[in-house]
mmCIF file of C-alpha atoms in Angstrom:
data_model
loop_
_atom_site.group_PDB
_atom_site.id
_atom_site.type_symbol
_atom_site.label_atom_id
_atom_site.label_comp_id
_atom_site.label_asym_id
_atom_site.label_seq_id
_atom_site.Cartn_x
_atom_site.Cartn_y
_atom_site.Cartn_z
ATOM 1 C CA MET A 496 -34.634 3.564 4.917
ATOM 2 C CA LYS A 497 -35.034 1.489 8.051
ATOM 3 C CA THR A 498 -38.221 -0.503 8.337
ATOM 4 C CA ASP A 499 -39.303 -2.475 11.392
ATOM 5 C CA ASP A 500 -41.056 -5.787 10.874
ATOM 6 C CA PRO A 501 -43.416 -7.479 13.392
ATOM 7 C CA THR A 502 -40.590 -9.682 14.732
ATOM 8 C CA GLY A 503 -38.601 -6.655 15.831
ATOM 9 C CA ALA A 504 -35.841 -7.122 13.255
ATOM 10 C CA VAL A 505 -34.547 -3.996 11.574
ATOM 11 C CA GLU A 506 -33.863 -4.011 7.848
ATOM 12 C CA THR A 507 -30.957 -1.889 6.657
ATOM 13 C CA PRO A 508 -30.775 -0.749 3.011
ATOM 14 C CA HIS A 509 -28.273 -2.515 0.790
ATOM 15 C CA SER A 510 -27.315 0.520 -1.284
ATOM 16 C CA PHE A 511 -26.055 4.044 -0.676
ATOM 17 C CA PHE A 512 -28.762 5.597 -2.861
ATOM 18 C CA GLU A 513 -32.214 4.752 -4.179
ATOM 19 C CA GLY A 514 -33.627 6.030 -7.449
ATOM 20 C CA ASP A 515 -36.311 8.641 -6.909
ATOM 21 C CA GLY A 516 -37.620 9.435 -10.403
ATOM 22 C CA SER A 517 -34.889 11.467 -12.084
ATOM 23 C CA ARG A 518 -33.162 12.038 -8.736
ATOM 24 C CA PHE A 519 -31.396 9.916 -6.123
ATOM 25 C CA ARG A 520 -32.298 9.713 -2.450
ATOM 26 C CA SER A 521 -29.535 8.852 0.031
ATOM 27 C CA THR A 522 -29.972 5.966 2.458
ATOM 28 C CA GLU A 523 -28.454 5.742 5.936
ATOM 29 C CA ARG A 524 -25.505 3.788 4.475
ATOM 30 C CA ALA A 525 -24.337 6.956 2.666
ATOM 31 C CA ILE A 526 -24.052 9.012 5.874
ATOM 32 C CA GLY A 527 -20.485 10.177 6.490
ATOM 33 C CA PRO A 528 -18.383 9.766 9.634
ATOM 34 C CA TRP A 529 -18.289 13.466 10.566
ATOM 35 C CA ASP A 530 -21.935 14.472 10.758
ATOM 36 C CA ALA A 531 -25.177 12.454 10.763
ATOM 37 C CA LYS A 532 -26.749 15.027 8.421
ATOM 38 C CA THR A 533 -24.142 14.886 5.652
ATOM 39 C CA LEU A 534 -22.981 12.246 3.187
ATOM 40 C CA GLY A 535 -19.586 10.573 3.024
ATOM 41 C CA GLY A 536 -17.171 11.124 0.156
ATOM 42 C CA GLY A 537 -17.020 7.474 -0.938
ATOM 43 C CA PRO A 538 -20.738 7.112 -1.744
ATOM 44 C CA LEU A 539 -20.759 10.507 -3.489
ATOM 45 C CA ALA A 540 -17.729 9.546 -5.577
ATOM 46 C CA ALA A 541 -19.411 6.266 -6.551
ATOM 47 C CA LEU A 542 -22.630 8.047 -7.521
ATOM 48 C CA VAL A 543 -20.992 10.684 -9.728
ATOM 49 C CA ALA A 544 -18.633 8.080 -11.241
ATOM 50 C CA HIS A 545 -21.650 5.933 -12.144
ATOM 51 C CA GLU A 546 -23.309 8.872 -13.877
ATOM 52 C CA VAL A 547 -20.144 9.857 -15.758
ATOM 53 C CA GLU A 548 -19.645 6.234 -16.860
ATOM 54 C CA GLN A 549 -23.000 6.356 -18.689
ATOM 55 C CA HIS A 550 -21.398 8.776 -21.183
ATOM 56 C CA ARG A 551 -18.228 6.830 -21.980
ATOM 57 C CA GLY A 552 -19.461 5.667 -25.384
ATOM 58 C CA ASP A 553 -19.007 2.279 -26.980
ATOM 59 C CA GLY A 554 -17.197 -0.615 -25.311
ATOM 60 C CA ASP A 555 -13.800 0.389 -26.736
ATOM 61 C CA PHE A 556 -13.474 3.418 -24.428
ATOM 62 C CA ARG A 557 -11.722 2.884 -21.096
ATOM 63 C CA LEU A 558 -11.594 5.226 -18.130
ATOM 64 C CA LEU A 559 -8.188 6.891 -18.143
ATOM 65 C CA ARG A 560 -8.614 9.482 -15.374
ATOM 66 C CA LEU A 561 -11.352 10.445 -12.923
ATOM 67 C CA THR A 562 -10.988 13.571 -10.801
ATOM 68 C CA ILE A 563 -13.549 14.346 -8.107
ATOM 69 C CA ASP A 564 -13.826 17.641 -6.234
ATOM 70 C CA PHE A 565 -15.913 17.889 -3.067
ATOM 71 C CA LEU A 566 -17.047 21.502 -3.034
ATOM 72 C CA ARG A 567 -18.961 21.539 0.265
ATOM 73 C CA PRO A 568 -20.656 19.134 2.683
ATOM 74 C CA THR A 569 -23.526 17.360 0.937
ATOM 75 C CA PRO A 570 -26.723 17.078 2.979
ATOM 76 C CA ALA A 571 -28.496 13.723 3.211
ATOM 77 C CA GLY A 572 -31.689 13.555 1.183
ATOM 78 C CA SER A 573 -32.610 14.038 -2.439
ATOM 79 C CA LEU A 574 -29.843 14.765 -4.972
ATOM 80 C CA ASP A 575 -29.670 15.701 -8.635
ATOM 81 C CA VAL A 576 -26.870 14.017 -10.563
ATOM 82 C CA ARG A 577 -25.934 15.079 -14.089
ATOM 83 C CA ALA A 578 -23.178 14.260 -16.530
ATOM 84 C CA GLU A 579 -22.478 15.699 -19.922
ATOM 85 C CA LEU A 580 -20.085 14.981 -22.753
ATOM 86 C CA ARG A 581 -17.777 18.032 -23.007
ATOM 87 C CA ARG A 582 -15.586 17.002 -25.897
ATOM 88 C CA GLU A 583 -15.474 13.996 -28.166
ATOM 89 C CA GLY A 584 -12.658 12.900 -30.413
ATOM 90 C CA ARG A 585 -11.865 9.709 -32.287
ATOM 91 C CA ARG A 586 -9.710 8.377 -29.461
ATOM 92 C CA VAL A 587 -10.481 10.527 -26.392
ATOM 93 C CA ARG A 588 -13.660 11.755 -24.647
ATOM 94 C CA TRP A 589 -14.033 14.262 -21.812
ATOM 95 C CA VAL A 590 -17.090 14.004 -19.554
ATOM 96 C CA ASP A 591 -18.068 16.292 -16.663
ATOM 97 C CA GLY A 592 -20.437 15.356 -13.845
ATOM 98 C CA VAL A 593 -22.014 17.210 -10.933
ATOM 99 C CA ILE A 594 -24.073 16.382 -7.845
ATOM 100 C CA THR A 595 -26.471 19.103 -6.714
ATOM 101 C CA ALA A 596 -28.415 19.327 -3.442
ATOM 102 C CA ASP A 597 -31.141 21.955 -3.094
ATOM 103 C CA GLY A 598 -29.852 23.772 -6.189
ATOM 104 C CA THR A 599 -26.263 24.004 -4.914
ATOM 105 C CA ASP A 600 -23.341 22.129 -6.506
ATOM 106 C CA CYS A 601 -21.722 19.900 -3.876
ATOM 107 C CA CYS A 602 -19.517 17.539 -5.868
ATOM 108 C CA ARG A 603 -17.943 17.845 -9.306
ATOM 109 C CA ALA A 604 -16.217 15.215 -11.437
ATOM 110 C CA SER A 605 -14.143 15.258 -14.595
ATOM 111 C CA ALA A 606 -13.402 12.070 -16.528
ATOM 112 C CA VAL A 607 -11.205 11.262 -19.501
ATOM 113 C CA PHE A 608 -11.931 8.141 -21.533
ATOM 114 C CA CYS A 609 -9.506 6.744 -24.102
ATOM 115 C CA ARG A 610 -10.281 4.284 -26.874
ATOM 116 C CA ALA A 611 -8.378 1.033 -26.495
ATOM 117 C CA SER A 612 -6.047 0.393 -29.399
ATOM 118 C CA ALA A 613 -6.152 -2.983 -31.159
ATOM 119 C CA SER A 614 -2.508 -2.533 -32.164
ATOM 120 C CA ALA A 615 -1.201 -1.853 -28.659
ATOM 121 C CA THR A 616 1.796 -4.075 -28.038
ATOM 122 C CA THR A 617 3.121 -2.543 -24.832
ATOM 123 C CA LYS A 618 3.485 -5.174 -22.150
ATOM 124 C CA LEU A 619 3.684 -4.002 -18.567
ATOM 125 C CA PRO A 620 6.397 -5.529 -16.387
ATOM 126 C CA GLU A 621 5.385 -8.034 -13.748
ATOM 127 C CA PRO A 622 5.446 -6.531 -10.250
ATOM 128 C CA THR A 623 8.171 -7.685 -7.907
ATOM 129 C CA VAL A 624 6.695 -9.127 -4.723
ATOM 130 C CA ARG A 625 8.791 -8.860 -1.599
ATOM 131 C CA SER A 626 7.827 -10.846 1.474
ATOM 132 C CA PRO A 627 7.936 -9.082 4.830
ATOM 133 C CA PRO A 628 10.820 -10.108 7.098
ATOM 134 C CA SER A 629 10.253 -13.036 9.456
ATOM 135 C CA PRO A 630 10.162 -12.430 13.230
ATOM 136 C CA ALA A 631 13.660 -13.923 13.499
ATOM 137 C CA GLU A 632 14.976 -11.433 10.950
ATOM 138 C CA LEU A 633 13.333 -8.550 12.793
ATOM 139 C CA THR A 634 14.950 -9.633 16.066
ATOM 140 C CA SER A 635 18.373 -9.785 14.434
ATOM 141 C CA LEU A 636 17.882 -6.288 13.016
ATOM 142 C CA GLN A 637 17.167 -4.819 16.462
ATOM 143 C CA ARG A 638 20.505 -5.961 17.973
#
């Protein structure tokens, strides 16, 4: 929240959300571009991804896929964020997360984590980097 000090300077919060017991309270940085009363998708995605990440398991599991659904505009204020392990296997885990405002689901996430394999030998190809054309080349293309 904004706080004014005696010198007249205004302090802006450094984070999108602040912990509020078992809940999270949005700061002004989380406000979206469309309405001053609702939160932006980026901060909501970060919040639910953080919660889902807490259920990934030991250090060998890596995030394979994260899907986020925005169900409705999320009002600024206090939010409940939950994640739960849906299915666990030796190599794969499925975790679901949800953000709730005033008892209504606003954002839902689904994550798949995969255990890294010690025997993986697949090497990805190096990307090919192409430089953009120079101004002289662009001029010659226009003629």
